Amino acid sequence: MSCIEGKNLSKSYGSTKAVDNIALSVKSGQVFGFLGPNGAGKSTTIKLLTTLISPSEGSLTILGIDAVKHPLAVRHKIGVVLQQPSYEPTLTVEKSLEKYGMMWNVPKNECKKRMEILLQDFDLADIRKKRNEDLSIGQRRRVQVAREFMHDMELLFLDEPTVGLDPSARRKLLDFLKNKVKTGLTIFYTTHNLSEAEYLCDEIAIIDKGRILTVDSPDALKKRFGKEKTIKIHLLEKQPIVVSLLSRIPECVVDLDNGTTITIHSEQSELVLLQVLKILSENKIELEDLSAVPTNLEEIFLKVVRDNASHN
Amino acid sequence: MHPIIRLVNRNLTISINPGFLIWQVIFPLIYIFVAGFAYTSLIQQVPFGSKSLDYPSFLASGMIGFNIMNSTLVSGIIIWNDRRHGMFEQIMSGPFTRAHYILSNIATIGIVGLVSASLIALVGYPVFFESVEFSFITVPVIVFAAITGSVLFGSIASIISTRLRSSEGFNVIINTVFLFFAFVSTAFYPAEGAPEPLRTLFYLNPLTYLVDIIRAGIFGNITEFVIVEMMVLASLASVLFVVATKLLTRLDF
Ligand SMILES: Nc1ncnc2c1ncn2[C@@H]1O[C@H](COP(=O)(O)OP(=O)(O)O)[C@@H](O)[C@H]1O
Ligand SMILES: [Mg+2]
């Protein structure tokens, strides 16, 4: 069954198209990753899907409900952790969990039970009596995510939930989410961190400038773009002319990162490499170091976004 | 439980703390007992309609209105904090509508306002009991004043909190506005003795109307003028409530 069905969704703020005519189809029981650089339109998409804002155009069905016509019915069935922190400054950690459960109409005993479990799962037991305003950013973020599990839901939206968490808390959260998915939860997960998406997501959509560039599983993405290799060349000294020399080589994209480092992406890396060496020696440009590595997901992401930018 | 009741529960949990209780209960009591009696040597009698009141009774009855006004700050602060700490968006993405949110705030102010007013009335009672003239309309008049006053000042606090962005601005403006309301009103001194243009200024201030109505209810002096004041207070409260609701509905994310 499909959990989220969006067609021709757009949201404009004045002349900015924050979300530009996207189509979305998310299957139940999976983690759907929404990946994009800052300002790509991830948070705006989440606000659309969670009915916080209504689309300028398009149709949206969440869990079989028309989200534009019946937003409240949708909100009853979903959980939302927005990118922005949200907390009651003067409440203690345990009180904020309990009150949040109360707001969702969870019976008092059940609230207490869930709270104890979540305090353990999110490593909050030591700080349960601390007030939210006295917590660190990472602790507050953990409370915010934990709090959402006080109530039942079919679909959970998480907007960059791991920002501010240390690596071990990050890993714990991802594993916690994986377990929840096994029990039938569907998660819509935005991030700009690829390794996270690769670890957690069953499907990944890459978004930039309000448009979805591609949707696929992490493995398929690697297969599709995996033939490509990244060649890195370090020069001994700055040679600004080198880019224009190298850009004559067909079938590759050349970047001069900072005066002395050149990155080349190509699917024909062997051929390109030979030509690079030839051009460099013809022009008496000395190398310090050279390497060719298979492109990782991070690079694929950058490539997809970059290609999109150069098309415009 | 109804969503509005759940939100009121939350509102009361986050707003009732020791600081608030001191501000809301202890401060007015100290004021009534210390200032009320300290000024008695200067102000023996305050003319009030056909009778005259001693200053402590006059002040204690004024403090009820003052307290209702102060209690509505709660609502402004809740809205302000909810916006600043992301709870407004969080609540709006949960099982609530904007109408639930707005009504729960009104209910919260109403409760806090009524409880504060009753507390001051109860504790102030020994101070003004000699002059009290209970009638069948005393309690309804006070309840009317408490609710209308809460809606009115609550709307003002809400309007301010939806319009502002920086927190310094919020505190400075809220304090200035409420200080003006408090001291340029008949809560602490009668309009009769005040020189022009202060007297006119008194009647440009909704707290004056609120306090006049409460005093009229307690001391049994509902004149035609007081009835006009009730109508003015109710109309102003309705207009401000509509404006506050509109602004809250338009707040975007
Ligand atoms: N409320 C708003 N008003 C005006 N512009 C906005 C608003 N929200 C987002 N935008 C713009 O929309 C674009 C997408 O923003 P956002 O969805 O927050 O991106 P992301 O979450 O991917 O970083 C940005 O250019 C941002 O400036
Ligand atoms: Mg974002």
Coordinates of C-alpha atoms and ligand atoms in Angstrom, one line a residue:
Chain A
M1 CA 0.0 0.0 0.0
S2 CA 1.1 3.5 -0.6
C3 CA 1.4 5.8 2.4
I4 CA 2.1 9.1 0.6
E5 CA 0.8 10.0 -2.8
G6 CA 1.6 13.5 -4.0
K7 CA 1.0 14.8 -7.5
N8 CA 2.2 18.1 -9.0
L9 CA 2.9 19.5 -5.6
S10 CA 4.2 23.0 -5.5
K11 CA 4.7 25.6 -2.8
S12 CA 5.8 29.2 -3.6
Y13 CA 6.8 31.9 -1.3
G14 CA 6.5 35.1 -3.3
S15 CA 8.6 34.5 -6.3
T16 CA 10.6 31.6 -4.7
K17 CA 9.4 28.1 -5.7
A18 CA 10.4 26.3 -2.5
V19 CA 8.8 23.1 -3.9
D20 CA 8.4 22.9 -7.6
N21 CA 6.0 20.4 -9.1
I22 CA 7.1 17.3 -7.4
A23 CA 5.5 13.8 -7.4
L24 CA 5.9 11.5 -4.5
S25 CA 5.0 7.9 -3.9
V26 CA 6.0 6.3 -0.6
K27 CA 5.2 2.7 0.2
S28 CA 4.2 1.6 3.7
G29 CA 6.7 0.0 6.0
Q30 CA 9.8 1.5 4.6
V31 CA 12.1 4.4 5.4
F32 CA 12.0 6.9 2.6
G33 CA 15.0 9.2 2.5
F34 CA 14.7 12.8 1.3
L35 CA 18.1 14.0 0.5
G36 CA 19.2 17.4 -0.5
P37 CA 21.5 20.4 0.2
N38 CA 20.5 23.3 2.4
G39 CA 17.6 25.3 0.9
A40 CA 16.6 22.4 -1.4
G41 CA 13.0 22.4 -0.2
K42 CA 13.1 19.4 2.2
S43 CA 11.5 21.2 5.2
T44 CA 9.0 22.9 3.0
T45 CA 8.0 19.4 1.6
I46 CA 7.7 18.1 5.2
K47 CA 5.5 21.0 6.1
L48 CA 3.3 20.2 3.1
L49 CA 3.1 16.5 3.9
T50 CA 2.3 17.2 7.5
T51 CA -0.4 19.7 6.6
L52 CA 1.3 22.6 8.4
I53 CA 1.1 24.5 5.2
S54 CA -1.2 23.9 2.2
P55 CA 0.2 23.4 -1.3
S56 CA 0.0 26.3 -3.8
E57 CA -0.9 23.6 -6.4
G58 CA -1.3 19.8 -6.6
S59 CA -3.0 17.0 -4.8
L60 CA -1.8 15.0 -1.8
T61 CA -3.1 11.8 -0.2
I62 CA -1.7 10.7 3.1
L63 CA -2.6 7.3 4.5
G64 CA -5.6 7.2 2.1
I65 CA -6.9 10.6 3.3
D66 CA -7.1 13.7 1.1
A67 CA -4.7 15.9 3.1
V68 CA -5.8 19.2 1.5
K69 CA -9.4 18.6 2.4
H70 CA -9.0 16.8 5.8
P71 CA -5.8 17.9 7.4
L72 CA -6.9 17.2 10.9
A73 CA -7.7 13.6 10.1
V74 CA -4.2 13.2 8.7
R75 CA -2.6 14.8 11.7
H76 CA -4.3 12.3 14.0
K77 CA -2.3 9.5 12.4
I78 CA 1.1 10.9 11.9
G79 CA 4.1 11.9 14.1
V80 CA 6.2 14.9 13.3
V81 CA 9.7 16.0 14.4
L82 CA 10.4 19.3 12.7
Q83 CA 13.8 20.6 12.0
Q84 CA 13.3 23.5 14.4
P85 CA 13.8 22.6 18.1
S86 CA 10.5 22.6 20.1
Y87 CA 10.3 22.4 23.8
E88 CA 8.7 23.8 26.9
P89 CA 11.6 25.6 28.6
T90 CA 10.4 25.2 32.2
L91 CA 9.2 21.6 32.1
T92 CA 11.5 18.8 33.1
V93 CA 12.4 16.0 30.7
E94 CA 10.0 13.5 32.2
K95 CA 7.2 16.1 32.6
S96 CA 7.5 17.1 28.9
L97 CA 7.2 13.5 27.8
E98 CA 4.2 12.9 30.1
K99 CA 2.4 16.1 29.1
Y100 CA 3.0 15.3 25.4
G101 CA 1.4 11.9 25.9
M102 CA -1.5 13.7 27.6
M103 CA -1.9 16.1 24.7
W104 CA -2.2 13.0 22.4
N105 CA -4.9 11.6 24.7
V106 CA -2.8 8.7 25.8
P107 CA -4.1 7.3 29.2
K108 CA -2.1 8.3 32.2
N109 CA -0.8 4.8 33.1
E110 CA 0.2 4.2 29.5
C111 CA 2.0 7.5 29.5
K112 CA 4.0 6.6 32.5
K113 CA 4.9 3.2 31.0
R114 CA 6.0 4.6 27.7
M115 CA 7.9 7.4 29.3
E116 CA 10.1 5.0 31.3
I117 CA 10.9 2.9 28.2
L118 CA 11.7 6.0 26.1
L119 CA 13.9 7.5 28.9
Q120 CA 16.0 4.3 28.7
D121 CA 16.0 4.0 24.9
F122 CA 17.1 7.6 24.4
D123 CA 19.6 7.7 27.3
L124 CA 17.6 10.3 29.1
A125 CA 17.3 8.6 32.5
D126 CA 20.1 10.6 34.0
I127 CA 18.6 13.9 33.0
R128 CA 15.0 13.1 33.6
K129 CA 14.6 15.8 36.3
K130 CA 16.4 18.5 34.4
R131 CA 14.5 21.3 32.8
N132 CA 14.5 21.6 29.1
E133 CA 16.0 25.0 29.1
D134 CA 19.1 23.6 31.0
L135 CA 19.8 20.9 28.4
S136 CA 22.4 20.9 25.7
I137 CA 21.3 21.1 22.1
G138 CA 21.8 17.4 21.5
Q139 CA 20.0 16.4 24.7
R140 CA 17.1 18.6 23.7
R141 CA 17.0 17.0 20.3
R142 CA 16.8 13.6 21.8
V143 CA 14.0 14.6 24.1
Q144 CA 12.2 16.0 21.0
V145 CA 12.5 12.8 19.1
A146 CA 11.7 10.6 22.1
R147 CA 8.6 12.6 22.8
E148 CA 7.1 11.8 19.5
F149 CA 7.1 8.1 20.4
M150 CA 4.7 8.8 23.3
H151 CA 1.8 8.4 20.9
D152 CA 0.9 5.8 18.3
M153 CA 1.2 6.7 14.7
E154 CA 1.3 5.0 11.3
L155 CA 3.7 7.4 9.6
L156 CA 6.5 9.5 11.1
F157 CA 8.2 12.5 9.6
L158 CA 11.7 13.4 10.7
D159 CA 13.4 16.5 9.5
E160 CA 17.1 16.2 10.0
P161 CA 16.7 14.6 13.4
T162 CA 20.4 13.7 14.0
V163 CA 21.7 17.3 13.7
G164 CA 23.4 18.1 16.9
L165 CA 23.8 14.5 18.0
D166 CA 27.2 12.9 18.7
P167 CA 28.1 9.8 16.6
S168 CA 27.0 7.3 19.2
A169 CA 23.6 8.9 19.9
R170 CA 23.2 9.2 16.1
R171 CA 23.8 5.5 15.6
K172 CA 21.5 4.6 18.5
L173 CA 18.7 6.7 17.0
L174 CA 19.1 5.2 13.6
D175 CA 19.0 1.7 15.1
F176 CA 16.0 2.6 17.2
L177 CA 14.2 3.8 14.1
K178 CA 15.1 0.6 12.2
N179 CA 13.5 -1.4 14.9
K180 CA 10.3 0.7 14.8
V181 CA 10.1 0.1 11.0
K182 CA 10.2 -3.6 11.7
T183 CA 7.1 -3.2 13.7
G184 CA 5.3 -1.6 10.8
L185 CA 6.0 2.1 11.1
T186 CA 6.7 4.1 7.9
I187 CA 9.2 6.9 8.1
F188 CA 9.8 9.9 5.9
Y189 CA 13.3 11.0 6.7
T190 CA 15.1 14.1 5.5
T191 CA 18.8 14.6 5.8
H192 CA 21.8 16.1 4.0
N193 CA 24.0 13.3 5.3
L194 CA 24.4 10.5 2.8
S195 CA 26.0 7.8 5.0
E196 CA 23.0 8.1 7.2
A197 CA 20.6 7.8 4.3
E198 CA 22.5 4.8 3.0
Y199 CA 22.4 3.1 6.4
L200 CA 18.7 3.7 7.1
C201 CA 16.7 4.2 3.9
D202 CA 15.0 1.7 1.6
E203 CA 14.5 4.4 -1.0
I204 CA 16.2 7.8 -1.5
A205 CA 14.9 10.8 -3.4
I206 CA 17.4 13.5 -4.2
I207 CA 16.0 17.0 -4.2
D208 CA 17.5 20.3 -5.2
K209 CA 16.0 23.7 -5.8
G210 CA 12.5 22.4 -5.1
R211 CA 12.7 19.5 -7.6
I212 CA 13.2 15.8 -7.2
L213 CA 16.1 14.8 -9.4
T214 CA 16.0 11.1 -8.9
V215 CA 14.4 8.4 -6.8
D216 CA 16.0 4.9 -6.2
S217 CA 17.3 2.5 -3.6
P218 CA 20.7 3.2 -2.3
D219 CA 22.1 0.2 -4.1
A220 CA 20.5 1.0 -7.3
L221 CA 21.8 4.5 -7.1
K222 CA 25.3 3.2 -6.6
K223 CA 24.9 0.8 -9.6
R224 CA 23.6 3.6 -11.8
F225 CA 26.3 6.0 -11.0
G226 CA 28.9 3.5 -9.8
K227 CA 30.8 3.1 -13.1
E228 CA 31.9 6.6 -12.5
K229 CA 35.2 7.2 -10.7
T230 CA 36.7 10.2 -9.1
I231 CA 40.2 11.2 -10.1
K232 CA 42.0 13.5 -7.7
I233 CA 45.2 15.3 -8.7
H234 CA 47.3 17.4 -6.4
L235 CA 49.7 19.8 -8.1
L236 CA 52.9 21.0 -6.7
E237 CA 52.0 24.6 -7.3
K238 CA 49.0 26.7 -8.4
Q239 CA 48.2 26.4 -12.1
P240 CA 45.0 28.2 -12.9
I241 CA 45.4 27.4 -16.6
V242 CA 45.1 23.7 -15.9
V243 CA 41.3 23.6 -15.9
S244 CA 40.9 25.0 -19.3
L245 CA 43.6 22.6 -20.6
L246 CA 41.9 19.6 -19.0
S247 CA 38.4 20.5 -19.9
R248 CA 39.2 19.7 -23.5
I249 CA 39.1 16.0 -22.6
P250 CA 35.7 14.5 -23.5
E251 CA 33.5 12.5 -21.2
C252 CA 34.5 14.1 -17.9
V253 CA 33.7 16.9 -15.5
V254 CA 36.7 18.9 -14.1
D255 CA 36.8 20.9 -10.9
L256 CA 39.7 23.0 -9.6
D257 CA 38.9 22.9 -5.8
N258 CA 41.6 25.3 -4.6
G259 CA 44.5 26.3 -6.8
T260 CA 46.3 22.9 -6.4
T261 CA 43.6 20.2 -6.2
I262 CA 41.8 19.0 -9.2
T263 CA 38.8 16.6 -9.1
I264 CA 37.7 14.8 -12.2
H265 CA 34.5 12.7 -12.5
S266 CA 34.3 10.3 -15.3
E267 CA 32.8 7.0 -16.4
Q268 CA 35.8 6.4 -18.7
S269 CA 38.4 6.9 -16.0
E270 CA 41.2 4.9 -17.6
L271 CA 41.1 6.8 -20.9
V272 CA 40.7 10.1 -19.1
L273 CA 43.6 9.4 -16.8
L274 CA 45.9 8.8 -19.8
Q275 CA 44.9 12.0 -21.4
V276 CA 45.4 13.9 -18.2
L277 CA 48.9 12.7 -17.7
K278 CA 49.7 13.5 -21.3
I279 CA 48.4 17.1 -21.1
L280 CA 50.2 17.7 -17.8
S281 CA 53.5 16.5 -19.1
E282 CA 53.2 18.4 -22.4
N283 CA 52.7 21.5 -20.3
K284 CA 55.4 20.6 -17.8
I285 CA 53.0 20.7 -14.9
E286 CA 54.3 18.7 -11.9
L287 CA 52.2 16.4 -9.9
E288 CA 52.4 15.8 -6.2
D289 CA 49.9 13.0 -5.9
L290 CA 47.3 11.3 -8.0
S291 CA 44.5 8.9 -7.2
A292 CA 41.4 7.3 -8.8
V293 CA 38.6 5.9 -6.5
P294 CA 35.1 4.6 -7.1
T295 CA 32.6 7.3 -6.5
N296 CA 30.8 7.0 -3.2
L297 CA 27.2 7.9 -2.6
E298 CA 28.3 11.3 -1.4
E299 CA 29.9 12.0 -4.8
I300 CA 26.8 10.7 -6.6
F301 CA 24.7 13.1 -4.6
L302 CA 27.0 16.0 -5.5
K303 CA 27.1 15.0 -9.1
V304 CA 23.3 14.8 -9.4
V305 CA 22.9 18.1 -7.8
R306 CA 25.7 19.7 -9.9
D307 CA 24.4 18.3 -13.1
N308 CA 21.0 19.7 -12.3
A309 CA 22.5 23.1 -11.6
S310 CA 24.4 23.2 -14.9
H311 CA 21.3 22.3 -16.8
N312 CA 19.6 25.4 -15.6
Chain B
M1 CA -10.8 14.3 26.8
H2 CA -11.6 17.1 24.4
P3 CA -8.6 18.7 22.6
I4 CA -9.3 22.1 24.1
I5 CA -9.2 20.6 27.7
R6 CA -6.0 18.9 26.9
L7 CA -4.4 22.1 25.7
V8 CA -5.7 24.0 28.8
N9 CA -4.2 21.3 30.9
R10 CA -0.8 21.9 29.2
N11 CA -1.2 25.7 29.4
L12 CA -1.8 25.6 33.1
T13 CA 1.1 23.2 33.7
I14 CA 3.5 25.5 31.9
S15 CA 2.3 28.8 33.3
I16 CA 1.7 28.0 37.0
N17 CA 5.1 28.3 38.7
P18 CA 6.3 30.0 41.9
G19 CA 7.3 33.2 40.1
F20 CA 3.9 33.5 38.6
L21 CA 2.2 32.9 41.9
I22 CA 4.2 35.5 43.7
W23 CA 3.5 38.0 40.9
Q24 CA -0.1 37.1 40.8
V25 CA -1.1 36.6 44.5
I26 CA 1.6 37.8 46.9
F27 CA 2.4 41.1 45.2
P28 CA -1.3 42.3 45.1
L29 CA -1.8 41.3 48.7
I30 CA 1.3 43.1 49.9
Y31 CA 0.1 46.1 48.0
I32 CA -3.4 46.0 49.5
F33 CA -2.2 45.6 53.0
V34 CA 1.0 47.8 53.0
A35 CA 0.0 50.6 50.5
G36 CA -3.6 50.4 51.5
F37 CA -3.0 51.1 55.1
A38 CA 0.1 53.3 54.7
Y39 CA -1.8 55.8 52.6
T40 CA -4.7 55.9 54.9
S41 CA -3.2 58.8 56.8
L42 CA -3.1 60.8 53.6
I43 CA -6.3 59.7 52.0
Q44 CA -9.1 59.3 54.6
Q45 CA -12.1 58.9 52.4
V46 CA -12.6 58.3 48.7
P47 CA -15.9 59.6 47.4
F48 CA -17.8 56.9 45.6
G49 CA -21.2 57.6 44.2
S50 CA -23.5 58.4 47.0
K51 CA -21.2 57.1 49.7
S52 CA -17.5 57.3 50.5
L53 CA -15.0 54.4 50.9
D54 CA -11.9 54.2 53.0
Y55 CA -8.8 53.9 50.9
P56 CA -7.9 50.2 51.7
S57 CA -11.4 49.1 50.4
F58 CA -11.0 51.3 47.4
L59 CA -7.6 49.9 46.6
A60 CA -8.5 46.3 47.3
S61 CA -11.4 46.5 44.9
G62 CA -9.2 48.1 42.3
M63 CA -6.6 45.3 42.7
I64 CA -9.2 42.8 41.6
G65 CA -9.3 44.5 38.1
F66 CA -5.6 45.0 38.1
N67 CA -5.1 41.3 38.9
I68 CA -7.4 40.2 36.1
M69 CA -5.4 42.3 33.7
N70 CA -2.1 40.9 34.9
S71 CA -3.3 37.3 34.7
T72 CA -4.0 37.8 31.0
L73 CA -0.3 38.3 30.4
V74 CA -0.1 34.5 30.8
S75 CA -1.8 34.1 27.5
G76 CA 0.5 36.5 25.7
I77 CA 3.5 34.8 27.2
I78 CA 2.2 31.3 26.2
I79 CA 1.8 32.3 22.6
W80 CA 5.0 34.2 22.6
N81 CA 7.0 31.2 24.1
D82 CA 5.2 28.7 21.8
R83 CA 6.3 30.6 18.8
R84 CA 9.8 31.2 20.1
H85 CA 10.4 27.6 21.2
G86 CA 8.7 25.9 18.3
M87 CA 5.7 24.5 20.2
F88 CA 3.2 26.4 18.1
E89 CA 4.3 24.5 15.0
Q90 CA 4.6 21.3 17.0
I91 CA 1.0 21.6 18.3
M92 CA -0.3 22.6 14.9
S93 CA 1.2 19.5 13.4
G94 CA -0.6 17.4 16.0
P95 CA -4.2 16.5 16.6
F96 CA -5.3 20.2 17.0
T97 CA -6.7 23.0 15.0
R98 CA -6.0 26.7 15.3
A99 CA -9.5 27.2 16.8
H100 CA -8.6 24.7 19.5
Y101 CA -5.4 26.6 20.2
I102 CA -7.0 30.0 20.4
L103 CA -10.0 28.8 22.5
S104 CA -7.7 26.9 24.9
N105 CA -5.8 30.2 25.4
I106 CA -9.0 32.1 26.1
A107 CA -10.1 29.4 28.5
T108 CA -6.7 29.5 30.3
I109 CA -6.9 33.2 30.7
G110 CA -10.5 33.0 31.9
I111 CA -9.6 30.4 34.5
V112 CA -6.5 32.2 35.7
G113 CA -8.4 35.5 35.7
L114 CA -11.3 34.2 37.6
V115 CA -9.2 32.3 40.2
S116 CA -7.0 35.4 40.7
A117 CA -10.0 37.7 41.0
S118 CA -11.6 35.4 43.5
L119 CA -8.5 35.0 45.6
I120 CA -8.0 38.8 45.8
A121 CA -11.7 39.2 46.5
L122 CA -11.5 36.6 49.2
V123 CA -8.4 37.9 50.9
G124 CA -9.5 41.5 50.4
Y125 CA -12.9 40.9 51.8
P126 CA -12.0 41.7 55.5
V127 CA -10.7 45.0 54.2
F128 CA -13.8 46.1 52.3
F129 CA -16.5 44.1 53.9
E130 CA -17.9 47.0 55.8
S131 CA -18.8 48.8 52.6
V132 CA -19.9 45.8 50.6
E133 CA -23.5 45.9 49.4
F134 CA -24.3 42.5 48.1
S135 CA -27.2 42.1 45.8
F136 CA -28.3 39.4 43.4
I137 CA -26.2 41.0 40.7
T138 CA -23.0 41.4 42.5
V139 CA -21.5 38.0 41.5
P140 CA -22.8 38.0 37.9
V141 CA -21.3 41.5 37.5
I142 CA -17.9 40.5 38.8
V143 CA -17.9 37.3 36.7
F144 CA -18.9 39.4 33.6
A145 CA -16.1 41.8 34.4
A146 CA -13.6 39.0 34.9
I147 CA -14.4 37.3 31.7
T148 CA -14.8 40.4 29.5
G149 CA -11.6 41.8 31.0
S150 CA -9.7 38.6 30.5
V151 CA -10.7 38.4 26.8
L152 CA -9.9 42.1 26.3
F153 CA -6.4 42.2 27.9
G154 CA -5.7 38.6 26.7
S155 CA -6.4 39.7 23.1
I156 CA -4.1 42.7 23.6
A157 CA -1.3 40.5 24.9
S158 CA -1.9 38.0 22.1
I159 CA -1.8 40.7 19.4
I160 CA 1.5 42.0 20.8
S161 CA 2.9 38.5 20.9
T162 CA 1.9 37.7 17.3
R163 CA 3.4 41.0 15.9
L164 CA 6.8 40.9 17.5
R165 CA 9.9 39.0 16.7
S166 CA 12.6 39.8 19.3
S167 CA 12.1 38.9 22.9
E168 CA 13.5 42.2 24.3
G169 CA 10.9 43.9 22.2
F170 CA 8.2 41.7 23.7
N171 CA 9.0 42.3 27.3
V172 CA 9.6 46.0 26.9
I173 CA 6.3 46.6 25.0
I174 CA 4.2 44.3 27.2
N175 CA 5.5 46.0 30.4
T176 CA 5.1 49.5 29.0
V177 CA 1.6 48.9 27.8
F178 CA 0.5 47.2 31.0
L179 CA 2.2 49.7 33.2
F180 CA 0.4 52.5 31.4
F181 CA -2.9 50.6 31.9
A182 CA -2.2 50.1 35.6
F183 CA -1.2 53.5 36.6
V184 CA -3.3 55.7 34.3
S185 CA -6.5 54.1 35.6
T186 CA -8.9 54.3 38.5
A187 CA -7.4 51.1 40.1
F188 CA -5.2 53.1 42.5
Y189 CA -6.9 56.5 42.7
P190 CA -10.4 57.9 41.8
A191 CA -10.9 59.8 38.6
E192 CA -12.9 62.5 40.4
G193 CA -9.8 64.0 42.1
A194 CA -7.5 63.8 39.1
P195 CA -6.7 67.0 37.1
E196 CA -7.2 67.2 33.3
P197 CA -5.9 65.8 31.0
L198 CA -5.2 62.9 33.2
R199 CA -8.9 62.4 33.8
T200 CA -9.6 62.0 30.1
L201 CA -6.7 59.7 29.8
F202 CA -8.2 57.5 32.5
Y203 CA -11.2 57.0 30.3
L204 CA -9.2 56.1 27.3
N205 CA -8.0 53.1 29.3
P206 CA -10.0 49.8 29.4
L207 CA -8.7 49.0 32.9
T208 CA -10.6 52.0 34.2
Y209 CA -13.9 50.5 32.9
L210 CA -13.1 47.1 34.2
V211 CA -12.3 48.5 37.7
D212 CA -15.3 50.8 37.7
I213 CA -17.6 47.9 36.9
I214 CA -16.1 45.6 39.6
R215 CA -16.4 48.4 42.2
A216 CA -20.0 49.1 41.2
G217 CA -20.7 45.4 41.6
I218 CA -19.1 45.1 45.0
F219 CA -20.3 48.4 46.5
G220 CA -23.7 48.2 44.9
N221 CA -23.7 51.3 42.8
I222 CA -24.7 50.3 39.2
T223 CA -25.5 53.6 37.6
E224 CA -26.4 54.3 34.0
F225 CA -22.8 55.3 33.5
V226 CA -21.6 51.9 34.7
I227 CA -23.9 50.2 32.2
V228 CA -22.5 52.3 29.4
E229 CA -19.0 51.2 30.6
M230 CA -20.1 47.6 30.5
M231 CA -21.2 48.0 26.9
V232 CA -17.9 49.8 26.0
L233 CA -15.9 47.0 27.6
A234 CA -17.8 44.2 25.9
S235 CA -17.6 45.9 22.5
L236 CA -13.9 46.6 22.8
A237 CA -13.3 43.1 24.0
S238 CA -15.1 41.6 21.0
V239 CA -13.3 43.8 18.5
L240 CA -9.9 43.0 20.0
F241 CA -10.7 39.3 20.2
V242 CA -11.6 39.2 16.5
V243 CA -8.4 41.0 15.6
A244 CA -6.3 38.7 17.8
T245 CA -7.9 35.6 16.3
K246 CA -7.3 36.9 12.7
L247 CA -3.7 37.5 13.5
L248 CA -3.2 34.1 15.1
T249 CA -4.9 32.4 12.2
R250 CA -2.6 34.1 9.7
L251 CA 0.6 33.3 11.5
D252 CA 2.6 31.1 9.2
F253 CA 5.4 28.7 9.6
Ligands
LIG1 N1 8.3 30.8 5.2 C1 9.1 31.0 4.2 N2 9.1 32.2 3.5 C2 9.9 32.5 2.5 N3 10.7 31.6 1.9 C3 10.8 30.4 2.5 C4 10.0 30.1 3.7 N4 10.4 28.8 4.0 C5 11.3 28.4 3.1 N5 11.6 29.3 2.2 C6 12.6 29.2 1.1 O1 12.3 28.0 0.4 C7 13.5 27.4 0.1 C8 13.5 25.9 0.6 O2 13.6 26.0 2.0 P1 13.6 24.7 3.0 O3 12.4 23.9 2.6 O4 13.7 25.2 4.4 O5 14.9 23.9 2.5 P2 15.7 22.7 3.3 O6 14.9 22.3 4.4 O7 15.9 21.7 2.2 O8 17.0 23.3 3.7 C9 14.6 28.2 0.6 O9 15.1 29.0 -0.5 C10 14.0 29.1 1.6 O10 14.6 30.3 1.7
MG2 MG 15.3 22.1 6.3

